Structures are given as C-alpha cells and as structure tokens.
PDB file of C-alpha atoms in Angstrom:
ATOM      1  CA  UNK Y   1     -22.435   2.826  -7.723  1.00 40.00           C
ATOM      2  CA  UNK Y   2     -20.414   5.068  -5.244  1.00 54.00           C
ATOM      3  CA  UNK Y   3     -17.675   7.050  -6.563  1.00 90.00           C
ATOM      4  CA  UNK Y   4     -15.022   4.462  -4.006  1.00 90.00           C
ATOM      5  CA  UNK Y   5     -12.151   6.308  -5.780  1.00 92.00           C
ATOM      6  CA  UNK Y   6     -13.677   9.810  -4.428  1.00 93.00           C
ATOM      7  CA  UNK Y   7     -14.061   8.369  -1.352  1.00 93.00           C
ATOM      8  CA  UNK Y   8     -10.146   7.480  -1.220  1.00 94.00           C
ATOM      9  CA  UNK Y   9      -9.313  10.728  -2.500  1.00 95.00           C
ATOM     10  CA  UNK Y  10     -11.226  12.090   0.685  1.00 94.00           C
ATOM     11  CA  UNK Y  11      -9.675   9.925   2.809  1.00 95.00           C
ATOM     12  CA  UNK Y  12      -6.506  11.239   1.815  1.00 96.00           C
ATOM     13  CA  UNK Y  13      -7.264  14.955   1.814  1.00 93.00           C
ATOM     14  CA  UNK Y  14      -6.984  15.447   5.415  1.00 97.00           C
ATOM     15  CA  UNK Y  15      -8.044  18.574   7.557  1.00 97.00           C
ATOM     16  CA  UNK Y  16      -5.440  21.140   8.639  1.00 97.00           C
ATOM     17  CA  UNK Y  17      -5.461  21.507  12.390  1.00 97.00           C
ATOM     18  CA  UNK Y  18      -2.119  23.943  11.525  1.00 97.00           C
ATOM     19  CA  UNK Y  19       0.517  24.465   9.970  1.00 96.00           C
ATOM     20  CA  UNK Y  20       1.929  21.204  10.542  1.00 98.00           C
ATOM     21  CA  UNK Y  21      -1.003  19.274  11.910  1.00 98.00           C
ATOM     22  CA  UNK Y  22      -3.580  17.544  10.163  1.00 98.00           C
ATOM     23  CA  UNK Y  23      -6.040  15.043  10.745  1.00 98.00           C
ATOM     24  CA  UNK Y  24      -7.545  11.790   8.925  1.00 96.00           C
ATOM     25  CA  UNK Y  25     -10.765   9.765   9.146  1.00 94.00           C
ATOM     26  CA  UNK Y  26     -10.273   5.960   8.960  1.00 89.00           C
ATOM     27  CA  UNK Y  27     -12.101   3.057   6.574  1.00 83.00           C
ATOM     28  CA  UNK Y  28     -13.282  -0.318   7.522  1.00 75.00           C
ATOM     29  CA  UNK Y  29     -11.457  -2.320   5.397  1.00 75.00           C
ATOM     30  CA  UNK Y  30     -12.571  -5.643   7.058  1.00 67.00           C
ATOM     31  CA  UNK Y  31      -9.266  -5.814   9.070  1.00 71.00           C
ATOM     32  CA  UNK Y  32      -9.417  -6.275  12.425  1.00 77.00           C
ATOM     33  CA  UNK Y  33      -7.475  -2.511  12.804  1.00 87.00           C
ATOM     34  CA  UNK Y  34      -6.503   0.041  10.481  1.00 92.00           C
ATOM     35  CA  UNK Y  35      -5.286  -0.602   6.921  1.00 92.00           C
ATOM     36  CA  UNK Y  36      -1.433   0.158   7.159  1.00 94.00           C
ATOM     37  CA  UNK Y  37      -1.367   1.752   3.385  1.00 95.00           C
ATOM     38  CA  UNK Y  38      -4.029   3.914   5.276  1.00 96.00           C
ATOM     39  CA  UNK Y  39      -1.778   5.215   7.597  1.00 97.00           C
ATOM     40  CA  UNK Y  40       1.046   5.577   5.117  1.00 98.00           C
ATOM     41  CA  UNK Y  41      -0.406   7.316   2.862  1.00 98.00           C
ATOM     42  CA  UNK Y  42      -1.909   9.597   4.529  1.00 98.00           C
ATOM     43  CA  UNK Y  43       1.102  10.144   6.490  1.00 98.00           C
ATOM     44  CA  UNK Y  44       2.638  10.837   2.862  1.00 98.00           C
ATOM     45  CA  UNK Y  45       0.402  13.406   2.128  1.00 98.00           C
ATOM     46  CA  UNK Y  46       0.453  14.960   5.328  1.00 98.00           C
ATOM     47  CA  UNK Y  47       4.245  15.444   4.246  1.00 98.00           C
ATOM     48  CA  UNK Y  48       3.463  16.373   1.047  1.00 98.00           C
ATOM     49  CA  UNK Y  49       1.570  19.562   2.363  1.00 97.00           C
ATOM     50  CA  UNK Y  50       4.233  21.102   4.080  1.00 98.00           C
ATOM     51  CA  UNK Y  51       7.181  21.303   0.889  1.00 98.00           C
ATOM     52  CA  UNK Y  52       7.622  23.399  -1.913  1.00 95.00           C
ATOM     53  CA  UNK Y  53       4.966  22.186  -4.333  1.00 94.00           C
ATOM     54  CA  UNK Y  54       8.313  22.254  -6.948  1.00 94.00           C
ATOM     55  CA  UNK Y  55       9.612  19.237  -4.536  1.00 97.00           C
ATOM     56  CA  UNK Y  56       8.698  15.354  -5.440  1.00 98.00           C
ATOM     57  CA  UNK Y  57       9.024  12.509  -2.342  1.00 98.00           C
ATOM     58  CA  UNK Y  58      11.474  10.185  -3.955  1.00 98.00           C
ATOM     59  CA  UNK Y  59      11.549   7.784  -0.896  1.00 98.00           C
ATOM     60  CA  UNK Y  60       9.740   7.002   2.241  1.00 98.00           C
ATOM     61  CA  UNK Y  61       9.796   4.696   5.318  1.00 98.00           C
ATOM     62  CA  UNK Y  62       7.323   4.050   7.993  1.00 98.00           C
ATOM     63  CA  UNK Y  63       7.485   1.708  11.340  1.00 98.00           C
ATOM     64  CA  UNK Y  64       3.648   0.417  12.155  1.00 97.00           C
ATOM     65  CA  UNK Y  65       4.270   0.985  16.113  1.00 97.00           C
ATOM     66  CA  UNK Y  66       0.428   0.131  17.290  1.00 95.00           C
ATOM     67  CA  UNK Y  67      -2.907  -1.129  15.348  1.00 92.00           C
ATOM     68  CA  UNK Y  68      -4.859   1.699  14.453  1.00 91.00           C
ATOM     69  CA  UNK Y  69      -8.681   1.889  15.323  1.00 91.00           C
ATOM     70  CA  UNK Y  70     -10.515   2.672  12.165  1.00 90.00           C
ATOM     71  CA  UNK Y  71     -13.523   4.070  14.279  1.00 88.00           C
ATOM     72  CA  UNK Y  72     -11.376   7.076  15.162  1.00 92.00           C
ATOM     73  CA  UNK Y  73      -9.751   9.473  13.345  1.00 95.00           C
ATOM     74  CA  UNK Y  74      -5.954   9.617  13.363  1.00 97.00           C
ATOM     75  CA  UNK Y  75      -3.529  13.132  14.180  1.00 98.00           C
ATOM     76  CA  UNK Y  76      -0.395  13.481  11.771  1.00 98.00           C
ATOM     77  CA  UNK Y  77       1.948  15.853  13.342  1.00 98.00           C
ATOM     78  CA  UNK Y  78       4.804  16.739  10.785  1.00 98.00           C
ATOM     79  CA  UNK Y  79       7.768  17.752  11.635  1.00 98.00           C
ATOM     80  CA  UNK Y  80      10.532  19.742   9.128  1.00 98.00           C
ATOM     81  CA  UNK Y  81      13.981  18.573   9.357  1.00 98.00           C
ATOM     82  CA  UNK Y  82      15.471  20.134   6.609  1.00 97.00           C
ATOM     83  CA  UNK Y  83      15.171  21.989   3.295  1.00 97.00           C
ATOM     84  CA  UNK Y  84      18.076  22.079   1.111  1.00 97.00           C
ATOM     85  CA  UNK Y  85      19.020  23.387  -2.439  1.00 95.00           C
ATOM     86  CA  UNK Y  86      17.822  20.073  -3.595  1.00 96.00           C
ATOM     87  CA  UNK Y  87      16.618  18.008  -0.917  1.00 98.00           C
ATOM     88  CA  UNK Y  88      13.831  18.354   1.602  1.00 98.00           C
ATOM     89  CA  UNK Y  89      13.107  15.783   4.807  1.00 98.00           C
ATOM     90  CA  UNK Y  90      10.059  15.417   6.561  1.00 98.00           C
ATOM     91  CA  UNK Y  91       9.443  13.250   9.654  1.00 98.00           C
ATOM     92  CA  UNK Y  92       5.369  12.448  10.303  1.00 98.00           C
ATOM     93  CA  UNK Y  93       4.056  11.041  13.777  1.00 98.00           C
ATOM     94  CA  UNK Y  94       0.453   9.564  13.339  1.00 98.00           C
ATOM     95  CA  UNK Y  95      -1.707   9.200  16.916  1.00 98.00           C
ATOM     96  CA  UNK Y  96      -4.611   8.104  18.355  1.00 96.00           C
ATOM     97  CA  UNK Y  97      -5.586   8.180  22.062  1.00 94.00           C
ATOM     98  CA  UNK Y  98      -2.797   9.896  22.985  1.00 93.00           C
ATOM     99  CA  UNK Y  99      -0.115   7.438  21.674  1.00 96.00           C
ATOM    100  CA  UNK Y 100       1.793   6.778  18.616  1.00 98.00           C
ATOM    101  CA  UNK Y 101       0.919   4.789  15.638  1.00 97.00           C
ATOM    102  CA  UNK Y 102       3.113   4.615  12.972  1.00 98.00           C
ATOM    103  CA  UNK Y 103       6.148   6.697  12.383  1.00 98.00           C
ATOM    104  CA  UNK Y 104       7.208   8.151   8.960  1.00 98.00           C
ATOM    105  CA  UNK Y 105      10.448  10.036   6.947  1.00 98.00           C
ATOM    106  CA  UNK Y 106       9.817  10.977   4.113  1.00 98.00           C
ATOM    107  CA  UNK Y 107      12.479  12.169   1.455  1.00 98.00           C
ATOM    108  CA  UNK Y 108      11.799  14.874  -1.728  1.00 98.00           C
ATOM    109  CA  UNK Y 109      13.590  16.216  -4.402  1.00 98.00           C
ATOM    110  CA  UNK Y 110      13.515  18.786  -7.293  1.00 97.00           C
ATOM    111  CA  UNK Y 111      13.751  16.813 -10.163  1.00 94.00           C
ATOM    112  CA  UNK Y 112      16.715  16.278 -12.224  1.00 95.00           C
ATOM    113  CA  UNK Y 113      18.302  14.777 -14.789  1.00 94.00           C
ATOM    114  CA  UNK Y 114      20.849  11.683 -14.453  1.00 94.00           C
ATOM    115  CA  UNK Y 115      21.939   8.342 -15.228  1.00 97.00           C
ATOM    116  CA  UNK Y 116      19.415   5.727 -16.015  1.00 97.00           C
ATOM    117  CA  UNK Y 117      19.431   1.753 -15.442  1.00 97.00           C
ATOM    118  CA  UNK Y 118      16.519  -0.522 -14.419  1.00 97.00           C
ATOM    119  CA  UNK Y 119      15.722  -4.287 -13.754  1.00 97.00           C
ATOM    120  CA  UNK Y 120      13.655  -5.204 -16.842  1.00 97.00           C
ATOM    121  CA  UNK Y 121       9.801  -6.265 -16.342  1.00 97.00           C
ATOM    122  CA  UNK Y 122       9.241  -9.718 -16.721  1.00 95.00           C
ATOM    123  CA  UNK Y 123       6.989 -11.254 -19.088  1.00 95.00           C
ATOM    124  CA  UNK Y 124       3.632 -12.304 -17.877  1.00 95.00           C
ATOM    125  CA  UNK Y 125       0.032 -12.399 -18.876  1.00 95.00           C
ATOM    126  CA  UNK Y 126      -1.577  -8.617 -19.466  1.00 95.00           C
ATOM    127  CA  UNK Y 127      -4.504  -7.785 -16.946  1.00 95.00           C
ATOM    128  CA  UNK Y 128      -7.304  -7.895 -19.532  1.00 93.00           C
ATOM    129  CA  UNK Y 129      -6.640 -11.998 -19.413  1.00 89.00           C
ATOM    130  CA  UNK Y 130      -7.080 -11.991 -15.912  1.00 92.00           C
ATOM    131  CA  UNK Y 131     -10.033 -11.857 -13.317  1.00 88.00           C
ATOM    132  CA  UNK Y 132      -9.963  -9.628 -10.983  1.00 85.00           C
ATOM    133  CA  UNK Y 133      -9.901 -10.330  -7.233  1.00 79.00           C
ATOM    134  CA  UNK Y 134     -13.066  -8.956  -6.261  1.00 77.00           C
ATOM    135  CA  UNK Y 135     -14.687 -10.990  -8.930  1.00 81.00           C
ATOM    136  CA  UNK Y 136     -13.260 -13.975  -7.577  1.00 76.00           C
ATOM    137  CA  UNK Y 137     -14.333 -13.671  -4.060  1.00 74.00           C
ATOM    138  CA  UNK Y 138     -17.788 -12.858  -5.390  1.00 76.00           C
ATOM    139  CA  UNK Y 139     -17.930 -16.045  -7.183  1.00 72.00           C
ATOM    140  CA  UNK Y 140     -17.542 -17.976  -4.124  1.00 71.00           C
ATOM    141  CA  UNK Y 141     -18.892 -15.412  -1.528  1.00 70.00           C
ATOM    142  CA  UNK Y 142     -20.865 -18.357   0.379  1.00 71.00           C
ATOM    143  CA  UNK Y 143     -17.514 -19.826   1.261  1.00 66.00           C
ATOM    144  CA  UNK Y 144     -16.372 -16.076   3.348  1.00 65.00           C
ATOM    145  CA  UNK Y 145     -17.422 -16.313   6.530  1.00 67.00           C
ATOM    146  CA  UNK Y 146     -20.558 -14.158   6.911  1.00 69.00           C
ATOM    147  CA  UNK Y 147     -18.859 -12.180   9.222  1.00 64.00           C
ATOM    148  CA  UNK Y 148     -16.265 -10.701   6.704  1.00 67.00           C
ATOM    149  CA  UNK Y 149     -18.305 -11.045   3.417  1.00 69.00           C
ATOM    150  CA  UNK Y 150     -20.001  -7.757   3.198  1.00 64.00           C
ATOM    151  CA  UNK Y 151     -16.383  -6.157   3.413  1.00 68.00           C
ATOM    152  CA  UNK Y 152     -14.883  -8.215   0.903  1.00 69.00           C
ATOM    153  CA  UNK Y 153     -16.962  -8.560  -1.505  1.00 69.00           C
ATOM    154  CA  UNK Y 154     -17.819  -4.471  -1.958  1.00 75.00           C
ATOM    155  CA  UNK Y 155     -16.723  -1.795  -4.419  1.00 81.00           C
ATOM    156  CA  UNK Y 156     -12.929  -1.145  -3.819  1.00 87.00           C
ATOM    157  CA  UNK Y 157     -11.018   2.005  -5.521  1.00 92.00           C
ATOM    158  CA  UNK Y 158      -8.176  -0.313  -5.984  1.00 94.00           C
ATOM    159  CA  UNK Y 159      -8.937  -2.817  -8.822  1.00 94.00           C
ATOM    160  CA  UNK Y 160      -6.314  -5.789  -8.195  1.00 94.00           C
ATOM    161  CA  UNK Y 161      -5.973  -8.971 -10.739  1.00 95.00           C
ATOM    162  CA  UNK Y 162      -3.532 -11.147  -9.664  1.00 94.00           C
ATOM    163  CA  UNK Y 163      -1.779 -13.932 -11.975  1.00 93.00           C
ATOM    164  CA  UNK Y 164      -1.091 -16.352  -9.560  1.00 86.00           C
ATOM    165  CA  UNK Y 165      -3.981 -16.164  -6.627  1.00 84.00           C
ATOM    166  CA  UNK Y 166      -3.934 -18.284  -3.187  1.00 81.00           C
ATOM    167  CA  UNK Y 167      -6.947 -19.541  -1.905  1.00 78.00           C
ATOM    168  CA  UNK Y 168      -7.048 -18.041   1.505  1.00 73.00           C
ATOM    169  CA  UNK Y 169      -9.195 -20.450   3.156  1.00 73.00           C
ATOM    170  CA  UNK Y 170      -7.048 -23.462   1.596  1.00 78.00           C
ATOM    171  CA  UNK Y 171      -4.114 -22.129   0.577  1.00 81.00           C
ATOM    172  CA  UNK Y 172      -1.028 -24.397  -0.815  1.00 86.00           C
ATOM    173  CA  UNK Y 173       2.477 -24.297  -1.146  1.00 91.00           C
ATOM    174  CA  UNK Y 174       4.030 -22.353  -3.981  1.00 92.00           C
ATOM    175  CA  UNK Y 175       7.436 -20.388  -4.856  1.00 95.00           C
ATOM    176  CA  UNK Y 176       7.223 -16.735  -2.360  1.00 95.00           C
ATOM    177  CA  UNK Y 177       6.728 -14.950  -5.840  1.00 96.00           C
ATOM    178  CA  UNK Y 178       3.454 -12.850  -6.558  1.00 95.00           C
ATOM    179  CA  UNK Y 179       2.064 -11.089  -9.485  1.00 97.00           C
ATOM    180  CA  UNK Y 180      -0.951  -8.367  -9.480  1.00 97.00           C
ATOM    181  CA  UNK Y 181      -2.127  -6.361 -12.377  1.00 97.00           C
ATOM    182  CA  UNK Y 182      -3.279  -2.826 -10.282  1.00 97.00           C
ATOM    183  CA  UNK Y 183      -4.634   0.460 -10.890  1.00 96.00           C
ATOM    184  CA  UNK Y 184      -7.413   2.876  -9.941  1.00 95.00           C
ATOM    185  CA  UNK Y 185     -10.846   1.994 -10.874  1.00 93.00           C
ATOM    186  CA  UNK Y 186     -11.829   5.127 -12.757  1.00 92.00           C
ATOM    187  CA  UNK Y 187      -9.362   8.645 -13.542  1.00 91.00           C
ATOM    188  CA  UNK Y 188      -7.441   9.907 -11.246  1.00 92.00           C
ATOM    189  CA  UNK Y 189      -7.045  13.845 -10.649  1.00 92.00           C
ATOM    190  CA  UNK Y 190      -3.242  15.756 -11.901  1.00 91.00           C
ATOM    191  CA  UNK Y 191      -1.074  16.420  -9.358  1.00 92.00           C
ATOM    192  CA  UNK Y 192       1.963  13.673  -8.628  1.00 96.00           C
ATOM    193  CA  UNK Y 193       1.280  13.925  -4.768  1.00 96.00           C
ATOM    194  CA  UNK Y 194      -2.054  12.101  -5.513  1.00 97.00           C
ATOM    195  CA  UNK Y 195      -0.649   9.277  -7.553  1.00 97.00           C
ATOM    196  CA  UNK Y 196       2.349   8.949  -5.284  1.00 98.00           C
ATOM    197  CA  UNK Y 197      -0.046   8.353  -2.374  1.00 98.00           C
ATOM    198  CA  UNK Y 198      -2.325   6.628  -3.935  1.00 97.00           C
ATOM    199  CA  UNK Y 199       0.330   4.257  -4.840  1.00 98.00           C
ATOM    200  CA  UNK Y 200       1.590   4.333  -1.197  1.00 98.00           C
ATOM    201  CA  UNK Y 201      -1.901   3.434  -0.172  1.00 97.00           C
ATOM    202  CA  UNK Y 202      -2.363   0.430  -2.834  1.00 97.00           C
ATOM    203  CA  UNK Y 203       1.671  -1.041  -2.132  1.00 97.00           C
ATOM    204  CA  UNK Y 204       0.212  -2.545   0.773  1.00 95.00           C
ATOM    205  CA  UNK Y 205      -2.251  -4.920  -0.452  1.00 93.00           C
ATOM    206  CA  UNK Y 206      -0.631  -8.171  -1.304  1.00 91.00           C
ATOM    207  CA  UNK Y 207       2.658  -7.553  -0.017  1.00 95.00           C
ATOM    208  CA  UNK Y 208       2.953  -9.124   3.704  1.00 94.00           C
ATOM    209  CA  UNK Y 209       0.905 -12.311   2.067  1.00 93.00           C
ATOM    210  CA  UNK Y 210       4.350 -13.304  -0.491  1.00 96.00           C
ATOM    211  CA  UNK Y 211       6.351 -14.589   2.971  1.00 96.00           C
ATOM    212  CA  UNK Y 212       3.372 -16.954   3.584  1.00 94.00           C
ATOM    213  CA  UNK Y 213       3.581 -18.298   0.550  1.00 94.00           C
ATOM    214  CA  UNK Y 214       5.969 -21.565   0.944  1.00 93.00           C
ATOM    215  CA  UNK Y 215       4.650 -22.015   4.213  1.00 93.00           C
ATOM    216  CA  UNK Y 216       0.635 -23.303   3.138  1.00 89.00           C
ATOM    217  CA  UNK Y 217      -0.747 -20.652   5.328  1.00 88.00           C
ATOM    218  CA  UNK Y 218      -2.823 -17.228   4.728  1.00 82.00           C
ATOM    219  CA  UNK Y 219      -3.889 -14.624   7.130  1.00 77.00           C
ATOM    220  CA  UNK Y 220      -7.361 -16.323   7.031  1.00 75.00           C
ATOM    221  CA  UNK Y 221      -6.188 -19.278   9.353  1.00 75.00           C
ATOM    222  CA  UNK Y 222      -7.247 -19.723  13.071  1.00 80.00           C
ATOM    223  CA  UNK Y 223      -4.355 -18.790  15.295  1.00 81.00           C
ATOM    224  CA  UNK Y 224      -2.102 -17.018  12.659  1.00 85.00           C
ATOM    225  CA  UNK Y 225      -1.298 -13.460  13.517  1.00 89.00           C
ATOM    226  CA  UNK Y 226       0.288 -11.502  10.792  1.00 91.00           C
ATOM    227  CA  UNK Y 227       0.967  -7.693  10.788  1.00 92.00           C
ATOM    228  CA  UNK Y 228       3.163  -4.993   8.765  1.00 94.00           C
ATOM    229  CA  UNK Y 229       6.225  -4.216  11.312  1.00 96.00           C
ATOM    230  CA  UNK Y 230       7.646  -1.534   8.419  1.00 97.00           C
ATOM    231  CA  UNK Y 231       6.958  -0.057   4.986  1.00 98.00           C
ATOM    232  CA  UNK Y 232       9.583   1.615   2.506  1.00 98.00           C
ATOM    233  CA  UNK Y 233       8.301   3.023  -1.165  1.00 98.00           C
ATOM    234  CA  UNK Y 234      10.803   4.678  -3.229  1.00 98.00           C
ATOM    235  CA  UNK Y 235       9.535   6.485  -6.700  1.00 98.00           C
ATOM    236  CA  UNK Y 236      11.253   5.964  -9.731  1.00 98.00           C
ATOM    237  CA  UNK Y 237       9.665   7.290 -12.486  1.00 97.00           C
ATOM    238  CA  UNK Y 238       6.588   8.927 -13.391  1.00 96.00           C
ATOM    239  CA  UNK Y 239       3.867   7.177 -13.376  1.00 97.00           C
ATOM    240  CA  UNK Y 240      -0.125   7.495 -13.459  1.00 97.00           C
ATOM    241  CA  UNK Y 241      -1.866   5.408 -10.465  1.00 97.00           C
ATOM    242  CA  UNK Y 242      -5.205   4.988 -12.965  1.00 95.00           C
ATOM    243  CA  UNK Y 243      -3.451   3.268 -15.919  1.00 97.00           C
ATOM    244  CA  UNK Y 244      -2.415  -0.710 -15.202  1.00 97.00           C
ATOM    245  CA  UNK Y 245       1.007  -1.199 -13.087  1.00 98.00           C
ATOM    246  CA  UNK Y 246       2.272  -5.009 -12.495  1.00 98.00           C
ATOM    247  CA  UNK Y 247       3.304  -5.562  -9.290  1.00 98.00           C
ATOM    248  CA  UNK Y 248       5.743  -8.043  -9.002  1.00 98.00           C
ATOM    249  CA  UNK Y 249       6.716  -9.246  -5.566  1.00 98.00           C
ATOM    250  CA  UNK Y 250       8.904 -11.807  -3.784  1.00 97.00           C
ATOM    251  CA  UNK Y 251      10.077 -13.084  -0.180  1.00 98.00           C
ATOM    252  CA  UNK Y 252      13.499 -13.794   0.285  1.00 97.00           C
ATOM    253  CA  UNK Y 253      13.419 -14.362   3.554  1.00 97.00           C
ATOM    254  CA  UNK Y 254      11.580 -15.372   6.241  1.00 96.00           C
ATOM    255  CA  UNK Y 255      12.788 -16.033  10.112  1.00 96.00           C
ATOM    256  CA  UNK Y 256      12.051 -15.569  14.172  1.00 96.00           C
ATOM    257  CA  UNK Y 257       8.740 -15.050  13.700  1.00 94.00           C
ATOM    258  CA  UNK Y 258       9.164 -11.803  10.566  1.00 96.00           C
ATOM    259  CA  UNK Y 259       8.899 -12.514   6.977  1.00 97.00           C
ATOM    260  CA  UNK Y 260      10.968  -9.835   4.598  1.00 98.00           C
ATOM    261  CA  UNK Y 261       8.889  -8.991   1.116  1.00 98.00           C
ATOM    262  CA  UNK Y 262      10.083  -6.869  -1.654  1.00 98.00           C
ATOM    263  CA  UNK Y 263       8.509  -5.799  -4.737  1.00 98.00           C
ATOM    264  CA  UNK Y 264       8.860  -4.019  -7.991  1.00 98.00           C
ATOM    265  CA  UNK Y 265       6.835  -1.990  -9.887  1.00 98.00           C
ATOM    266  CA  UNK Y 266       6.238  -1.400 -13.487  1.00 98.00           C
ATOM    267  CA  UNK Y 267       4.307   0.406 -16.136  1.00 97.00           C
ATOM    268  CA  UNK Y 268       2.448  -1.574 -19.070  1.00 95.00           C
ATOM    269  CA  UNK Y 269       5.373   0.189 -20.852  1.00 96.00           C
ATOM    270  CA  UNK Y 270       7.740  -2.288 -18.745  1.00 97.00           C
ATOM    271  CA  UNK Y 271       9.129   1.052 -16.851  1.00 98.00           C
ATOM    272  CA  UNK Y 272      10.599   0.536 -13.461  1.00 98.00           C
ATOM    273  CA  UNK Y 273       8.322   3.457 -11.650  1.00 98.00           C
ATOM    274  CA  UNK Y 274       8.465   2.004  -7.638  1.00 98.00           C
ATOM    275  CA  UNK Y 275       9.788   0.031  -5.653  1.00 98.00           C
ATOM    276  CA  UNK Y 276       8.762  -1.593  -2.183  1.00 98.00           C
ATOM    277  CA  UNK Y 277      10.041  -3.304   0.995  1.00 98.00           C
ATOM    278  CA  UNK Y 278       8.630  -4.450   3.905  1.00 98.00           C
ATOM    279  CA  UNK Y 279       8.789  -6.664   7.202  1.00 98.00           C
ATOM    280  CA  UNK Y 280       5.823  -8.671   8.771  1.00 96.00           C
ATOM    281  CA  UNK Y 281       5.095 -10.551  11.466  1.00 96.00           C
ATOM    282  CA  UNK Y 282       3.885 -14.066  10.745  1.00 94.00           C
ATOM    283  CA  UNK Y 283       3.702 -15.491  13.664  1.00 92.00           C
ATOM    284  CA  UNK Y 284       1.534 -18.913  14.765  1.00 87.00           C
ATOM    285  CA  UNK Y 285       0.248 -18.671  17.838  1.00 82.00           C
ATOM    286  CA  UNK Y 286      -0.103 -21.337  19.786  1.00 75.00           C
ATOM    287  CA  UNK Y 287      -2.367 -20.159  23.205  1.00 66.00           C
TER     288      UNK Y 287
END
C-alpha cells in the first residue's frame, strides 16, 4: 500500500519561492475543485514557516474566495503583521492564475499557563465499535457512480468512523448533530505545526454536510450546490493528530441560502483540544 499519510505530509511541506512565498501541489480528492482543508492547511503551514519556532497558532480563519483547480499548484504569499512579546499575526493569500483563492489570519502564541474550563465530551460509542467510512462505501461501491468510485473508495491518510452516517445517495432526515471517530492512519512525525495542520486539513471533512442534515439532502443530489464560504480552527490543547479524536459537530442554523456548522473536538481522554466553525453554501438550484 502507499504510504497516503507521506503523501499528505508532502502535500503540506511546500517549496520556498522566498522568504515569504511558498508554493503547494494540489490532490484529487474527487471534488469537483480543490479540497478546502487543502488550502487551509497549507495556508497554515505556510504561516507556520515564517514565526519563531518557540510560537504555537492558537487560532485561525480563512474565507474560500474562488474554487481551486487541483491540476495546478497553488502560491501562498504570507504576509507579517506583527510580532509581539507574546503574540505573533500572520495574514496568508493563496493564488492561482493570477487571482485569489482563499484568504487566511492566522494567530500564535508562546505558551503559557492560565485558567482552565472546558465543555465536557459526551458519551458515545468508542471507534473500535464502529466501521469506518471507507469501509462502508466499499461495501456498496456498485451503488457510486462509476465516475466518482475510484476516488472514493481509495486509501485516504485520514481514517474517519462516524457514529451516525447519512446515506448520501438517499439520505433522510435527522437532528443537524454529527459524530466521527478521526485520526491519522499510521504515526505521525513530532513537531506541533504538523499535527496542527494536519488537523486543519482533516476539520473539513464532515463539517459543511451537519446543515444538510434536517433538510433530507447530501451534496450527492442533482442540482444541489454546496461549498465552504469560511473556516475558523482554534487549538486548545495539545493533542496528537495519529491517536483517535471525536469530532462532535452540530448546525444551529441554517438560512438565505448558508448553513452555519460548529464543532468540537476531543481526545479519547475527553480533553477539549479544538474547536471549529464554519459557513456553507447550500444552495438548490433550480436552472
């Protein structure tokens, strides 16, 4: 089997062009355009090049301003905006032909010491009850159209079990609430920047799909366009990317054409480590 974690680490190594300017290859995911976890994280770890290596990105938020192509490779130009006695700011710009893709601050800190409160994990089912998702769609593989099977049904460096799973190509109505068991397939290497990103990369899967939820629908469907509008990640805790997290998500909201998701989380100790927020667009079209 190919090493599909090496190949993520790859993917978010990037090239430096300069100082401040760096470039990333793109995957084919099976998406129509560019995986917007892509994009963030490598926008992340664009960032993450340019700080004091003592520094840790506590929060970030990106706008997804234009699909990317992900048969071209993609220019991060970062830009310092400040570096204080605790606190440093970065602002990334990701392009392709000339134009701009996605827009990113991130925020980073030397650690400290402070007060401490969480929302407690709830209870659920632990991922060794659960198939994964990949096993699933392999199971019924002759029901994806031909089309999109080869992509969906292949090695991912993201292994994903969720507790309650939607059928995609009949999907029913149920509470905007979503559970996933996730983690990296094999170890990951030290270095916080990798698991942050990582993470970045892997809070994207699942996350637009909660506002569809009550609504009977999935991404799947003729005439439903659905896209990430914005992404925001703030780190908690500590936390290792290759041990099982539970990702816990909900949809509060959903109006004019956007659905709002948020999400939490946790270790398998039950350890608030992320958090997650996001905008889509679900819209139906009707031409």
């Amino acid at each position: 089997m190919n090493d599909v974690v090496q190949k993520l680490l790859d993917l978010l190594q990037l090239r430096a062009l300069d100082d401040c300017l760096f470039q990333g290859s793109s995957e084919d995911l099976g998406f129509k355009n560019v995986f917007g976890g892509q994009v963030v994280g490598q926008a992340l770890m664009a960032a993450y090049r340019t700080v004091d290596e003592t520094r840790v990105a506590h929060s970030l938020h990106a706008y997804f301003l234009r699909a990317g192509d992900p048969d071209h490779d993609i220019i991060y130009e970062v830009t310092p905006i400040r570096d204080g006695r605790s606190f440093s700011a970065r602002r990334v710009a990701a392009r392709q032909h000339g134009k701009e893709i996605l827009t990113l601050m991130v925020s980073f800190q030397t650690p400290e010491q402070g007060f401490e409160h969480q929302e407690p994990m709830v209870d659920v089912t632990g991922p060794e009850e659960i198939v994964s998702e990949l096993e699933m769609r392999r199971r019924f593989q002759d029901l994806i159209p031909e089309s999109r099977r080869e992509q969906l049904t292949r090695e991912r460096p993201i292994e994903i079990r969720p507790l309650n799973p939607v059928n995609p190509l009949n999907p029913e109505k149920q509470e905007p609430k979503k559970y996933n068991w996730f983690r990296a397939v094999r170890d990951m290497p030290e270095g916080v920047r990798w698991h942050h990103c990582v993470l970045a990369y892997a809070s994207d899967f699942g996350l637009l799909g909660t506002s569809l939820h009550p609504h009977g629908v999935s991404f799947f469907q003729r005439g439903m366009q659905v896209a990430s509008l914005d992404h925001a990640v703030w780190f908690h805790r500590d936390f290792r990317v290759d041990d099982w997290l539970l990702y816990a998500m909900d949809s509060p909201s959903a109006s004019h054409g956007r659905g709002f998701n948020r999400g939490l989380i946790y270790d398998r100790s039950g350890r608030l480590v992320a958090s997650t927020a996001q905008e889509a667009l679900i819209r139906r079209r009707t031409d």
